[in-house]
Short mmCIF file of C-alpha atoms in Angstrom, two decimals:
data_model
loop_
_atom_site.label_atom_id
_atom_site.label_comp_id
_atom_site.label_asym_id
_atom_site.label_seq_id
_atom_site.Cartn_x
_atom_site.Cartn_y
_atom_site.Cartn_z
CA MET J 1 52.23 -66.92 -25.23
CA ARG J 2 54.40 -67.89 -28.21
CA THR J 3 51.25 -68.91 -30.12
CA ALA J 4 49.57 -65.59 -29.37
CA LEU J 5 52.65 -63.66 -30.46
CA PHE J 6 52.93 -65.67 -33.60
CA LEU J 7 49.18 -65.05 -34.46
CA LEU J 8 49.59 -61.38 -33.64
CA PHE J 9 52.44 -61.21 -36.13
CA LEU J 10 50.43 -63.19 -38.69
CA LEU J 11 47.45 -60.78 -38.19
CA ALA J 12 49.74 -57.81 -38.94
CA LEU J 13 51.09 -59.58 -41.95
CA ALA J 14 47.63 -60.43 -43.21
CA ALA J 15 46.55 -56.83 -42.85
CA MET J 16 49.28 -55.60 -45.18
CA PRO J 17 47.35 -56.30 -48.35
CA GLY J 18 44.57 -54.18 -46.99
CA ALA J 19 46.91 -51.27 -46.90
CA LEU J 20 48.87 -51.92 -50.10
CA LEU J 21 46.08 -53.00 -52.47
CA PRO J 22 42.85 -51.23 -53.33
CA GLN J 23 39.80 -52.54 -51.45
CA VAL J 24 36.34 -53.11 -52.76
CA ASP J 25 34.59 -51.42 -49.83
CA LEU J 26 36.67 -48.22 -50.39
CA ASN J 27 37.21 -47.97 -54.12
CA PRO J 28 35.68 -50.69 -56.31
CA VAL J 29 36.69 -48.81 -59.46
CA LYS J 30 40.32 -49.02 -58.51
CA VAL J 31 39.96 -52.72 -57.81
CA GLU J 32 38.51 -53.33 -61.31
CA GLU J 33 41.39 -51.27 -62.85
CA PHE J 34 44.05 -53.23 -60.89
CA VAL J 35 42.56 -56.59 -61.89
CA ALA J 36 42.31 -55.59 -65.56
CA ALA J 37 45.87 -54.28 -65.56
CA ASN J 38 47.40 -57.33 -63.93
CA GLY J 39 45.73 -60.18 -65.84
CA TRP J 40 45.82 -63.63 -64.27
CA TRP J 41 47.70 -62.29 -61.26
CA GLY J 42 45.03 -59.78 -60.48
CA ARG J 43 42.28 -62.40 -60.98
CA LEU J 44 44.08 -64.81 -58.62
CA LEU J 45 44.38 -62.10 -55.89
CA ASN J 46 40.72 -61.30 -56.38
CA SER J 47 39.66 -64.95 -56.02
CA LEU J 48 41.72 -65.21 -52.80
CA GLY J 49 40.02 -62.20 -51.24
CA PHE J 50 42.97 -59.85 -51.30
CA PHE J 51 40.79 -56.95 -52.38
CA ASP J 52 38.33 -57.45 -49.48
CA VAL J 53 40.91 -58.49 -46.81
CA TYR J 54 39.01 -57.64 -43.67
CA ALA J 55 35.97 -59.66 -44.78
CA SER J 56 37.91 -62.61 -46.02
CA VAL J 57 37.72 -66.06 -44.43
CA TRP J 58 41.43 -66.37 -43.83
CA PHE J 59 41.70 -62.97 -42.07
CA SER J 60 38.66 -63.83 -39.91
CA ALA J 61 40.26 -67.22 -39.10
CA ILE J 62 43.42 -65.60 -37.82
CA TYR J 63 41.31 -63.05 -35.88
CA VAL J 64 39.31 -65.76 -34.16
CA LEU J 65 42.39 -67.90 -33.45
CA LEU J 66 44.11 -64.93 -31.88
CA PHE J 67 41.09 -64.34 -29.62
CA VAL J 68 41.06 -68.00 -28.53
CA SER J 69 44.78 -67.98 -27.97
CA LEU J 70 44.53 -64.82 -25.77
CA VAL J 71 41.85 -66.43 -23.68
CA GLY J 72 43.92 -69.55 -23.25
CA CYS J 73 46.93 -67.48 -22.36
CA LEU J 74 45.28 -65.18 -19.90
CA THR J 75 43.26 -67.76 -17.94
CA PRO J 76 46.19 -69.53 -16.27
CA ARG J 77 48.20 -66.34 -15.91
CA THR J 78 45.25 -64.71 -14.08
CA PHE J 79 45.02 -67.58 -11.57
CA GLU J 80 48.79 -67.51 -11.07
CA TYR J 81 48.68 -63.82 -10.50
CA LEU J 82 45.90 -64.16 -7.87
CA ARG J 83 47.99 -66.88 -6.14
CA SER J 84 51.08 -64.61 -6.16
CA LEU J 85 49.10 -61.80 -4.53
CA ARG J 86 48.30 -63.99 -1.57
CA ALA J 87 51.71 -65.59 -1.35
CA ARG J 88 54.27 -64.53 1.20
CA PRO J 89 57.61 -63.15 -0.01
CA VAL J 90 60.22 -65.97 -0.42
CA ILE J 91 62.51 -66.87 2.49
CA THR J 92 65.86 -65.19 2.82
CA PRO J 93 68.60 -67.11 0.94
CA ARG J 94 71.26 -68.81 3.03
CA ASN J 95 74.21 -66.99 1.38
CA LEU J 96 73.30 -63.42 0.48
CA SER J 97 76.86 -62.76 -0.76
CA ARG J 98 76.12 -64.76 -3.88
CA LEU J 99 73.36 -62.36 -5.04
CA PRO J 100 74.16 -59.75 -7.74
CA HIS J 101 73.71 -57.05 -5.22
CA HIS J 102 74.90 -57.54 -1.55
CA ARG J 103 76.33 -55.54 1.29
CA GLU J 104 77.56 -56.49 4.75
CA GLY J 105 78.26 -54.31 7.81
CA THR J 106 78.33 -54.11 11.59
CA THR J 107 76.29 -51.82 13.76
CA ASP J 108 76.23 -51.12 17.51
CA GLY J 109 72.40 -51.36 17.58
CA ASP J 110 70.78 -54.67 18.61
CA VAL J 111 68.75 -56.83 16.28
CA ASP J 112 65.41 -55.27 17.19
CA GLU J 113 66.70 -51.81 16.30
CA VAL J 114 68.02 -53.12 12.92
CA MET J 115 64.62 -54.79 12.16
CA ARG J 116 62.76 -51.67 13.13
CA ALA J 117 64.93 -49.46 10.94
CA ALA J 118 64.57 -51.94 8.04
CA ARG J 119 60.79 -52.02 8.32
CA GLU J 120 60.65 -48.22 8.32
CA ARG J 121 63.03 -47.94 5.37
CA LEU J 122 61.09 -50.58 3.35
CA ARG J 123 57.71 -49.10 3.94
CA GLY J 124 55.62 -49.62 0.85
CA TRP J 125 57.24 -52.95 0.13
CA ARG J 126 55.56 -56.28 0.91
CA ILE J 127 57.44 -57.47 3.97
CA GLU J 128 57.72 -60.82 5.72
CA GLU J 129 59.82 -61.03 8.93
CA ARG J 130 61.17 -64.44 10.02
CA GLU J 131 63.12 -65.97 12.88
CA GLU J 132 66.10 -68.14 11.85
CA ALA J 133 67.59 -71.17 13.65
CA ASP J 134 70.83 -69.54 14.71
CA GLY J 135 69.05 -66.68 16.47
CA ALA J 136 69.26 -64.31 13.48
CA ARG J 137 66.21 -62.49 12.17
CA SER J 138 65.53 -61.60 8.57
CA ILE J 139 63.18 -59.57 6.46
CA SER J 140 62.11 -60.58 2.94
CA ALA J 141 60.75 -57.55 1.01
CA GLU J 142 59.40 -57.50 -2.53
CA ARG J 143 58.07 -54.73 -4.73
CA GLY J 144 56.80 -54.22 -8.26
CA TYR J 145 53.60 -56.34 -8.30
CA LEU J 146 52.04 -53.73 -10.58
CA ARG J 147 54.28 -54.95 -13.38
CA GLU J 148 52.20 -58.11 -13.76
CA THR J 149 49.05 -56.14 -13.17
CA GLY J 150 49.97 -53.85 -16.09
CA ASN J 151 50.82 -56.85 -18.21
CA LEU J 152 47.41 -58.42 -17.54
CA VAL J 153 45.56 -55.14 -18.00
CA PHE J 154 47.36 -54.80 -21.44
CA HIS J 155 46.34 -58.23 -22.59
CA PHE J 156 42.72 -58.02 -21.22
CA ALA J 157 42.42 -54.68 -22.96
CA MET J 158 43.65 -56.23 -26.17
CA LEU J 159 41.06 -58.98 -25.79
CA GLY J 160 38.39 -56.25 -25.15
CA LEU J 161 39.62 -54.36 -28.23
CA ILE J 162 39.18 -57.42 -30.36
CA ILE J 163 35.69 -57.98 -29.09
CA ALA J 164 34.80 -54.28 -29.61
CA LEU J 165 36.16 -54.36 -33.10
CA ALA J 166 34.12 -57.45 -33.88
CA ILE J 167 30.93 -55.86 -32.49
CA GLY J 168 31.66 -52.75 -34.46
CA LYS J 169 32.08 -54.83 -37.62
CA MET J 170 28.69 -56.47 -37.04
CA PHE J 171 26.62 -53.38 -36.23
CA ASN J 172 28.42 -50.47 -37.95
CA TYR J 173 27.67 -48.84 -41.29
CA GLU J 174 29.11 -46.20 -43.52
CA GLY J 175 27.32 -44.35 -46.30
CA GLN J 176 28.47 -41.71 -48.76
CA VAL J 177 26.24 -39.21 -50.40
CA VAL J 178 26.67 -36.09 -52.61
CA VAL J 179 24.60 -33.08 -51.56
CA MET J 180 24.33 -29.95 -53.62
CA ALA J 181 25.41 -26.86 -51.69
CA ASP J 182 22.29 -24.88 -52.64
CA GLY J 183 20.01 -25.77 -49.77
CA SER J 184 19.57 -29.42 -50.78
CA GLU J 185 18.70 -31.86 -48.00
CA PHE J 186 19.69 -35.40 -47.08
CA CYS J 187 17.84 -37.56 -44.58
CA ASN J 188 19.10 -40.70 -43.03
CA SER J 189 15.90 -42.61 -43.67
CA GLY J 190 17.19 -45.64 -45.53
CA THR J 191 19.94 -47.02 -47.73
CA PHE J 192 18.18 -45.62 -50.82
CA ALA J 193 19.17 -42.06 -49.74
CA TYR J 194 22.89 -42.89 -50.15
CA ASP J 195 24.99 -42.99 -53.30
CA SER J 196 26.97 -45.85 -51.75
CA PHE J 197 26.35 -47.80 -48.54
CA SER J 198 28.48 -50.34 -46.65
CA PRO J 199 26.47 -52.12 -43.99
CA GLY J 200 27.79 -54.23 -41.14
CA LEU J 201 27.08 -57.99 -40.97
CA ARG J 202 23.95 -57.43 -38.85
CA VAL J 203 22.72 -54.19 -40.53
CA ASP J 204 19.95 -54.40 -43.10
CA GLY J 205 19.44 -50.62 -43.38
CA THR J 206 15.92 -50.60 -41.98
CA GLU J 207 16.71 -49.15 -38.55
CA LEU J 208 18.98 -46.28 -39.19
CA ASN J 209 19.20 -43.37 -36.83
CA GLU J 210 16.86 -40.57 -37.91
CA PHE J 211 18.25 -37.19 -38.77
CA CYS J 212 18.38 -34.75 -41.72
CA VAL J 213 21.07 -32.49 -43.00
CA ARG J 214 20.77 -29.44 -45.26
CA VAL J 215 23.80 -28.02 -47.09
CA ASN J 216 23.30 -24.31 -47.54
CA ASP J 217 26.70 -23.23 -48.80
CA PHE J 218 30.21 -24.48 -49.40
CA ASN J 219 33.32 -22.38 -48.92
CA ALA J 220 36.79 -23.24 -50.08
CA HIS J 221 39.96 -21.21 -49.78
CA TYR J 222 43.07 -21.94 -51.78
CA LEU J 223 46.66 -20.71 -51.57
CA PRO J 224 48.15 -19.03 -54.65
CA THR J 225 49.83 -22.32 -55.55
CA GLY J 226 46.37 -23.94 -55.79
CA GLN J 227 46.80 -25.98 -52.62
CA ALA J 228 43.66 -26.08 -50.50
CA ASP J 229 43.82 -24.00 -47.33
CA PHE J 230 40.46 -25.07 -45.81
CA PHE J 231 37.10 -26.38 -46.72
CA ARG J 232 33.84 -25.65 -44.84
CA ALA J 233 30.26 -26.66 -45.52
CA ASP J 234 27.65 -24.50 -43.87
CA ILE J 235 25.01 -27.03 -42.88
CA GLU J 236 21.98 -27.28 -40.75
CA TYR J 237 20.62 -30.46 -39.14
CA GLN J 238 17.57 -31.91 -37.46
CA VAL J 239 17.50 -34.73 -34.92
CA GLY J 240 15.10 -36.07 -32.40
CA GLU J 241 12.25 -33.66 -31.64
CA ASP J 242 13.67 -31.16 -34.21
CA LEU J 243 12.15 -33.40 -36.86
CA ALA J 244 8.70 -32.90 -35.49
CA THR J 245 9.04 -29.16 -34.95
CA ASN J 246 11.01 -28.59 -38.10
CA THR J 247 13.82 -26.89 -36.19
CA TRP J 248 17.11 -26.51 -38.00
CA ARG J 249 20.36 -26.19 -36.06
CA PRO J 250 23.40 -24.60 -37.78
CA TYR J 251 26.86 -26.27 -37.82
CA PRO J 252 30.06 -25.36 -39.67
CA LEU J 253 31.19 -28.77 -41.03
CA GLU J 254 34.93 -28.94 -41.74
CA VAL J 255 37.45 -31.67 -42.68
CA ASN J 256 38.38 -33.80 -39.64
CA ASP J 257 35.77 -32.04 -37.55
CA PRO J 258 32.67 -34.29 -37.88
CA LEU J 259 29.15 -33.50 -36.68
CA ARG J 260 28.20 -36.00 -34.03
CA ILE J 261 24.43 -36.63 -33.79
CA ALA J 262 22.21 -39.55 -32.92
CA GLY J 263 25.15 -41.85 -32.39
CA ASP J 264 26.42 -41.18 -35.96
CA ARG J 265 29.23 -39.04 -37.30
CA ILE J 266 28.95 -36.94 -40.41
CA TYR J 267 32.28 -36.16 -42.15
CA LEU J 268 33.12 -33.80 -44.93
CA LEU J 269 35.08 -35.98 -47.35
CA GLY J 270 35.40 -33.75 -50.37
CA ASN J 271 33.72 -31.39 -52.72
CA GLY J 272 33.37 -30.74 -56.47
CA TYR J 273 31.38 -29.07 -59.22
CA ALA J 274 28.06 -29.86 -60.83
CA PRO J 275 27.57 -28.13 -64.24
CA THR J 276 24.04 -27.17 -65.10
CA PHE J 277 22.84 -27.87 -68.71
CA THR J 278 19.51 -27.00 -70.30
CA VAL J 279 18.29 -28.91 -73.38
CA THR J 280 15.67 -27.17 -75.48
CA PHE J 281 13.95 -29.71 -77.70
CA PRO J 282 12.64 -28.87 -81.23
CA ASP J 283 9.04 -28.53 -79.87
CA GLY J 284 10.21 -25.88 -77.40
CA GLN J 285 10.12 -28.03 -74.32
CA GLN J 286 13.08 -27.72 -71.91
CA ARG J 287 14.85 -29.96 -69.49
CA THR J 288 17.37 -28.57 -66.98
CA LEU J 289 19.63 -30.79 -64.94
CA THR J 290 22.46 -30.07 -62.48
CA THR J 291 24.52 -33.27 -62.06
CA GLN J 292 27.73 -33.71 -60.11
CA TRP J 293 30.83 -34.48 -62.18
CA ARG J 294 33.66 -36.51 -60.82
CA PRO J 295 37.05 -34.73 -60.15
CA ALA J 296 39.67 -36.26 -62.42
CA ASP J 297 42.44 -34.10 -61.02
CA GLN J 298 42.34 -33.49 -57.24
CA ILE J 299 44.72 -30.60 -57.59
CA THR J 300 43.01 -28.48 -60.22
CA LEU J 301 39.57 -30.10 -59.91
CA LEU J 302 39.34 -30.78 -63.57
CA SER J 303 36.21 -32.90 -63.63
CA GLU J 304 34.51 -35.41 -65.88
CA GLY J 305 31.00 -36.66 -66.02
CA ALA J 306 27.78 -37.16 -67.97
CA THR J 307 24.43 -35.49 -67.70
CA LYS J 308 21.59 -37.48 -69.15
CA PHE J 309 18.23 -36.44 -70.54
CA ASP J 310 15.07 -38.21 -71.50
CA PRO J 311 12.95 -36.62 -74.29
CA PRO J 312 9.72 -35.10 -73.01
CA GLY J 313 6.34 -36.25 -74.08
CA VAL J 314 7.56 -39.54 -75.63
CA THR J 315 5.58 -42.48 -74.22
CA ASP J 316 6.74 -45.16 -76.68
CA PRO J 317 9.76 -46.91 -74.98
CA ALA J 318 11.42 -47.79 -78.25
CA GLN J 319 11.07 -44.28 -79.58
CA ARG J 320 12.30 -42.79 -76.29
CA ARG J 321 15.41 -44.95 -76.37
CA GLU J 322 16.28 -43.49 -79.77
CA GLN J 323 16.03 -39.89 -78.67
CA GLN J 324 17.84 -39.82 -75.30
CA ILE J 325 20.55 -37.28 -74.92
CA ALA J 326 23.82 -37.29 -72.86
CA VAL J 327 26.16 -34.38 -72.37
CA THR J 328 29.54 -35.80 -71.45
CA GLY J 329 33.02 -34.40 -71.31
CA LEU J 330 35.28 -32.28 -69.04
CA PHE J 331 34.66 -29.30 -66.79
CA ALA J 332 37.46 -26.85 -65.83
CA PRO J 333 36.88 -24.36 -63.02
CA THR J 334 39.78 -22.18 -64.40
CA ALA J 335 39.96 -23.03 -68.07
CA THR J 336 43.15 -23.22 -70.04
CA LEU J 337 44.14 -24.98 -73.15
CA GLN J 338 46.90 -27.55 -73.51
CA GLY J 339 47.17 -27.79 -77.21
CA LYS J 340 43.57 -28.40 -78.28
CA LEU J 341 42.54 -30.10 -74.97
CA LEU J 342 40.67 -28.32 -72.17
CA ALA J 343 42.54 -28.27 -68.90
CA SER J 344 42.31 -26.41 -65.56
CA SER J 345 45.01 -24.28 -64.02
CA PHE J 346 43.35 -23.56 -60.64
CA PRO J 347 40.76 -25.39 -58.53
CA ASP J 348 38.59 -22.33 -57.78
CA LEU J 349 35.92 -20.84 -60.05
CA ARG J 350 37.83 -18.20 -61.98
CA ASP J 351 37.03 -18.97 -65.59
CA PRO J 352 34.70 -22.01 -65.82
CA ALA J 353 34.28 -23.84 -69.10
CA VAL J 354 33.30 -27.25 -70.47
CA ALA J 355 34.49 -29.37 -73.31
CA ILE J 356 31.48 -31.60 -74.25
CA ASP J 357 30.37 -34.31 -76.54
CA VAL J 358 26.62 -34.44 -77.13
CA MET J 359 25.43 -38.03 -77.58
CA ARG J 360 22.00 -39.06 -78.89
CA GLY J 361 20.41 -42.38 -78.98
CA ASP J 362 19.91 -45.33 -76.49
CA LEU J 363 21.71 -44.54 -73.18
CA GLY J 364 21.02 -48.02 -71.87
CA THR J 365 19.41 -46.63 -68.70
CA ASN J 366 16.37 -48.98 -69.16
CA ALA J 367 18.38 -52.12 -69.61
CA GLY J 368 17.72 -53.26 -66.03
CA ARG J 369 21.36 -53.04 -64.88
CA GLY J 370 23.14 -50.34 -62.83
CA GLN J 371 25.01 -47.58 -64.60
CA SER J 372 27.48 -45.02 -63.36
CA ILE J 373 26.12 -41.47 -63.23
CA PHE J 374 29.56 -40.23 -64.24
CA GLU J 375 29.82 -41.92 -67.65
CA ILE J 376 27.81 -43.39 -70.42
CA ASP J 377 27.62 -47.06 -71.36
CA GLN J 378 30.48 -47.56 -73.80
CA SER J 379 28.85 -50.75 -75.12
CA MET J 380 26.00 -48.65 -76.58
CA VAL J 381 28.52 -46.46 -78.44
CA ASP J 382 30.37 -49.54 -79.73
CA SER J 383 27.12 -51.08 -81.04
CA GLY J 384 26.15 -47.85 -82.76
CA ARG J 385 23.00 -47.30 -80.70
CA LEU J 386 24.49 -44.13 -79.19
CA GLU J 387 26.14 -41.64 -81.48
CA ARG J 388 27.96 -38.38 -81.06
CA VAL J 389 26.11 -35.56 -82.77
CA ALA J 390 27.99 -32.48 -81.57
CA ARG J 391 31.28 -31.44 -79.90
CA ALA J 392 31.93 -27.98 -78.45
CA ASN J 393 33.77 -25.90 -75.85
CA LEU J 394 31.38 -23.73 -73.90
CA ARG J 395 31.45 -21.07 -71.25
CA PRO J 396 28.39 -20.16 -69.08
CA GLY J 397 25.70 -18.78 -71.21
CA GLU J 398 26.88 -20.34 -74.46
CA ASP J 399 25.10 -23.14 -76.33
CA VAL J 400 25.44 -25.60 -79.23
CA ARG J 401 22.67 -26.45 -81.78
CA LEU J 402 22.19 -30.07 -82.97
CA ASP J 403 21.18 -31.11 -86.46
CA ASP J 404 17.51 -31.59 -85.53
CA GLY J 405 17.20 -28.14 -83.92
CA THR J 406 17.75 -29.25 -80.36
CA VAL J 407 19.81 -26.69 -78.39
CA VAL J 408 22.19 -27.64 -75.50
CA SER J 409 23.21 -24.72 -73.33
CA PHE J 410 25.72 -24.42 -70.49
CA ASP J 411 24.03 -22.39 -67.82
CA GLY J 412 26.53 -22.39 -65.04
CA VAL J 413 27.87 -24.52 -62.17
CA GLU J 414 27.03 -25.36 -58.60
CA ARG J 415 29.26 -26.76 -55.84
CA PHE J 416 28.52 -29.99 -54.05
CA ALA J 417 29.69 -31.45 -50.76
CA TYR J 418 30.65 -35.14 -50.42
CA LEU J 419 29.50 -36.37 -47.05
CA GLN J 420 30.08 -39.66 -45.19
CA VAL J 421 27.83 -40.91 -42.40
CA SER J 422 29.60 -43.38 -40.09
CA HIS J 423 27.94 -45.38 -37.33
CA ASP J 424 29.96 -47.55 -34.91
CA PRO J 425 28.33 -48.46 -31.58
CA ALA J 426 31.61 -49.88 -30.28
CA GLN J 427 33.74 -46.78 -30.99
CA THR J 428 33.75 -45.56 -27.36
CA TRP J 429 34.78 -49.00 -26.15
CA VAL J 430 37.60 -49.16 -28.72
CA LEU J 431 38.90 -45.88 -27.31
CA VAL J 432 38.60 -47.14 -23.69
CA PHE J 433 40.39 -50.36 -24.38
CA SER J 434 43.07 -48.56 -26.38
CA VAL J 435 43.74 -46.25 -23.39
CA PHE J 436 43.91 -49.23 -21.04
CA MET J 437 46.33 -50.99 -23.38
CA THR J 438 48.58 -47.96 -23.35
CA LEU J 439 48.40 -47.67 -19.53
CA GLY J 440 48.99 -51.41 -19.02
CA LEU J 441 51.95 -51.51 -21.42
CA SER J 442 53.52 -48.39 -19.92
CA THR J 443 53.12 -49.88 -16.39
CA SER J 444 54.57 -53.24 -17.37
CA LEU J 445 57.64 -51.51 -19.03
CA LEU J 446 58.31 -48.93 -16.34
CA ILE J 447 57.72 -50.96 -13.16
CA LYS J 448 60.15 -53.79 -12.35
CA ARG J 449 59.88 -56.69 -9.85
CA ARG J 450 62.69 -56.56 -7.32
CA ARG J 451 63.54 -58.13 -3.98
CA VAL J 452 65.57 -57.12 -0.91
CA TRP J 453 66.59 -59.28 2.00
CA VAL J 454 67.93 -58.04 5.34
CA ARG J 455 69.52 -60.42 7.86
CA ALA J 456 70.56 -59.26 11.32
CA THR J 457 72.76 -61.64 13.32
CA PRO J 458 73.80 -60.83 16.93
CA GLY J 459 77.54 -61.01 17.61
CA ALA J 460 80.45 -59.53 19.57
CA GLY J 461 83.20 -57.20 18.66
CA ASP J 462 86.96 -57.60 19.36
CA ASP J 463 86.58 -55.50 22.56
CA GLY J 464 83.82 -57.72 23.83
CA ASP J 465 80.97 -55.25 23.14
CA ARG J 466 77.87 -56.58 21.60
CA ARG J 467 77.52 -55.94 17.83
CA THR J 468 74.97 -56.86 15.19
CA VAL J 469 76.09 -58.12 11.87
CA VAL J 470 73.83 -56.91 9.03
CA LEU J 471 73.77 -58.57 5.62
CA LEU J 472 71.73 -57.21 2.77
CA GLY J 473 71.03 -58.83 -0.58
CA GLY J 474 69.13 -57.61 -3.61
CA LEU J 475 67.77 -59.17 -6.77
CA ALA J 476 65.85 -57.70 -9.72
CA ARG J 477 63.45 -60.37 -11.05
CA THR J 478 63.68 -58.74 -14.47
CA ASP J 479 66.59 -56.91 -16.04
CA GLN J 480 66.58 -53.27 -14.93
CA ALA J 481 69.26 -50.71 -15.38
CA GLY J 482 69.41 -48.60 -12.26
CA TYR J 483 68.46 -51.26 -9.66
CA GLY J 484 71.94 -51.16 -8.32
CA GLU J 485 71.54 -47.50 -7.38
CA GLU J 486 68.23 -48.22 -5.51
CA PHE J 487 69.86 -51.09 -3.65
CA GLY J 488 72.84 -48.85 -2.80
CA ARG J 489 70.54 -46.18 -1.30
CA ILE J 490 68.74 -48.83 0.86
CA ALA J 491 72.11 -50.20 2.08
CA ASP J 492 73.43 -46.71 2.89
CA ASP J 493 70.33 -45.99 4.96
CA LEU J 494 70.53 -49.30 6.90
CA LEU J 495 74.33 -49.70 7.34
CA PRO J 496 76.78 -47.36 9.04
CA GLU J 497 79.17 -45.44 6.83
CA ARG J 498 82.20 -47.40 5.82
CA GLU J 499 85.74 -46.04 6.15
CA PRO J 500 87.71 -46.44 2.85
CA GLU J 501 90.15 -49.28 3.35
CA ASP J 502 92.99 -47.44 1.65
CA ALA J 503 92.32 -43.99 3.19
CA PRO J 504 95.55 -42.10 4.04
CA GLN J 505 96.15 -41.36 7.77
CA GLN J 506 96.88 -37.87 8.93
CA ASP J 507 99.94 -37.17 11.14
CA VAL J 508 98.58 -34.09 12.89
CA THR J 509 101.83 -33.18 14.57
CA ALA J 510 104.04 -33.44 11.47
CA GLY J 511 101.31 -32.00 9.20
CA ARG J 512 101.97 -34.60 6.60
CA GLU J 513 100.41 -37.88 5.33
CA VAL J 514 101.93 -41.23 6.40
#
């Protein structure tokens, strides 16, 4: 048990970096910023796995050792508990007056009457009645066996919780995707459909549950202070036979109110804006793109991003890389100026505007390496292969003309919903074991093991009449405030009322106390 408690403490201690430090599976950008800002210290933490705590070797080792320790702890305790269930209550101690709780009295009833009354009073207790050598009879009673039951239930539930979490870690997955709130669709057909995807250890992304989601509209309401009141995405979904019949079912998706379908949960994580730009090339051809921009300020939804265009009709790769265009900068849903810089004063669309740089040249999108959709490759700018050719502040309907006659216009803005799909086949079992842990712990804390002994010895009074001497003793096997009151009630029910030793006598004739 000491080993299990130490490992449990060690597991909690090992989980602290996962709460205090950015984690790769949640925010890889923050991890890179932390490592870059902290130099050798950040690189050391990264090499030790502190930015991916729950997948690290040392965390898994503590996890497995705790599992083994719990098994080794519970096995002998279970056998001991089963033996105690079959065991008889212990014999009555020789000297009950030495117990923490004891009472003695004399009754006119015989031994049989005392035993019968004791059995009636201790109904619900485990009772063992015995004959003693001197003719006395005694009852041993014990109660509170559910305390150990609750203790074992708690620890077995903890063991089950560990197993359920391990299974969930192996077969779960989480994926995030941005869906435009203009009737755009997302289907859970493979990992390629997600913007980011975190599979479990045994998930390869080829057997995902099939369903489709369509985001028709997004509604947000803000308080006058700019604080969000509520978000709701009006979506429709298809699952099962709906996919074959092309049947769409409506659902109002809100924060903390996920859609549960096909064993998966769809959460609304966030929202943002996607500016629409149209590039009209010198030959008259046009390209229009609506690309989500990343909120840089979660309060005002001032957003940053980059919308990238390839020139039309250019088949030569070298020539195409020289004529690519990127529109990068800031978007403000409610525009205001801080000096000469564009800012936003409110998160809703009251006065949208963009502050953009138009870049022309090689964007590096054909270099064979991944590139963020929210920014351009700075190395291309540093090498001179990508140059800024225009800078402007635009409102919807305005445009800027480049030196070669190309026109970049800001057409408007669309909203997008940021969705997360979570799959965890062990989630129900985690809930079940958590409930059993709570019930077991409550039972072990509220119920106490206690014992009561009753001994009835036949005797004779001073007047020669037969009397029965009754001795009671009580013992709580664990510390329990209030057991004295319970023992007192049992003793009051089994023993006759006692006259106070110092009670004043009444002189009836004189009408005064003597």
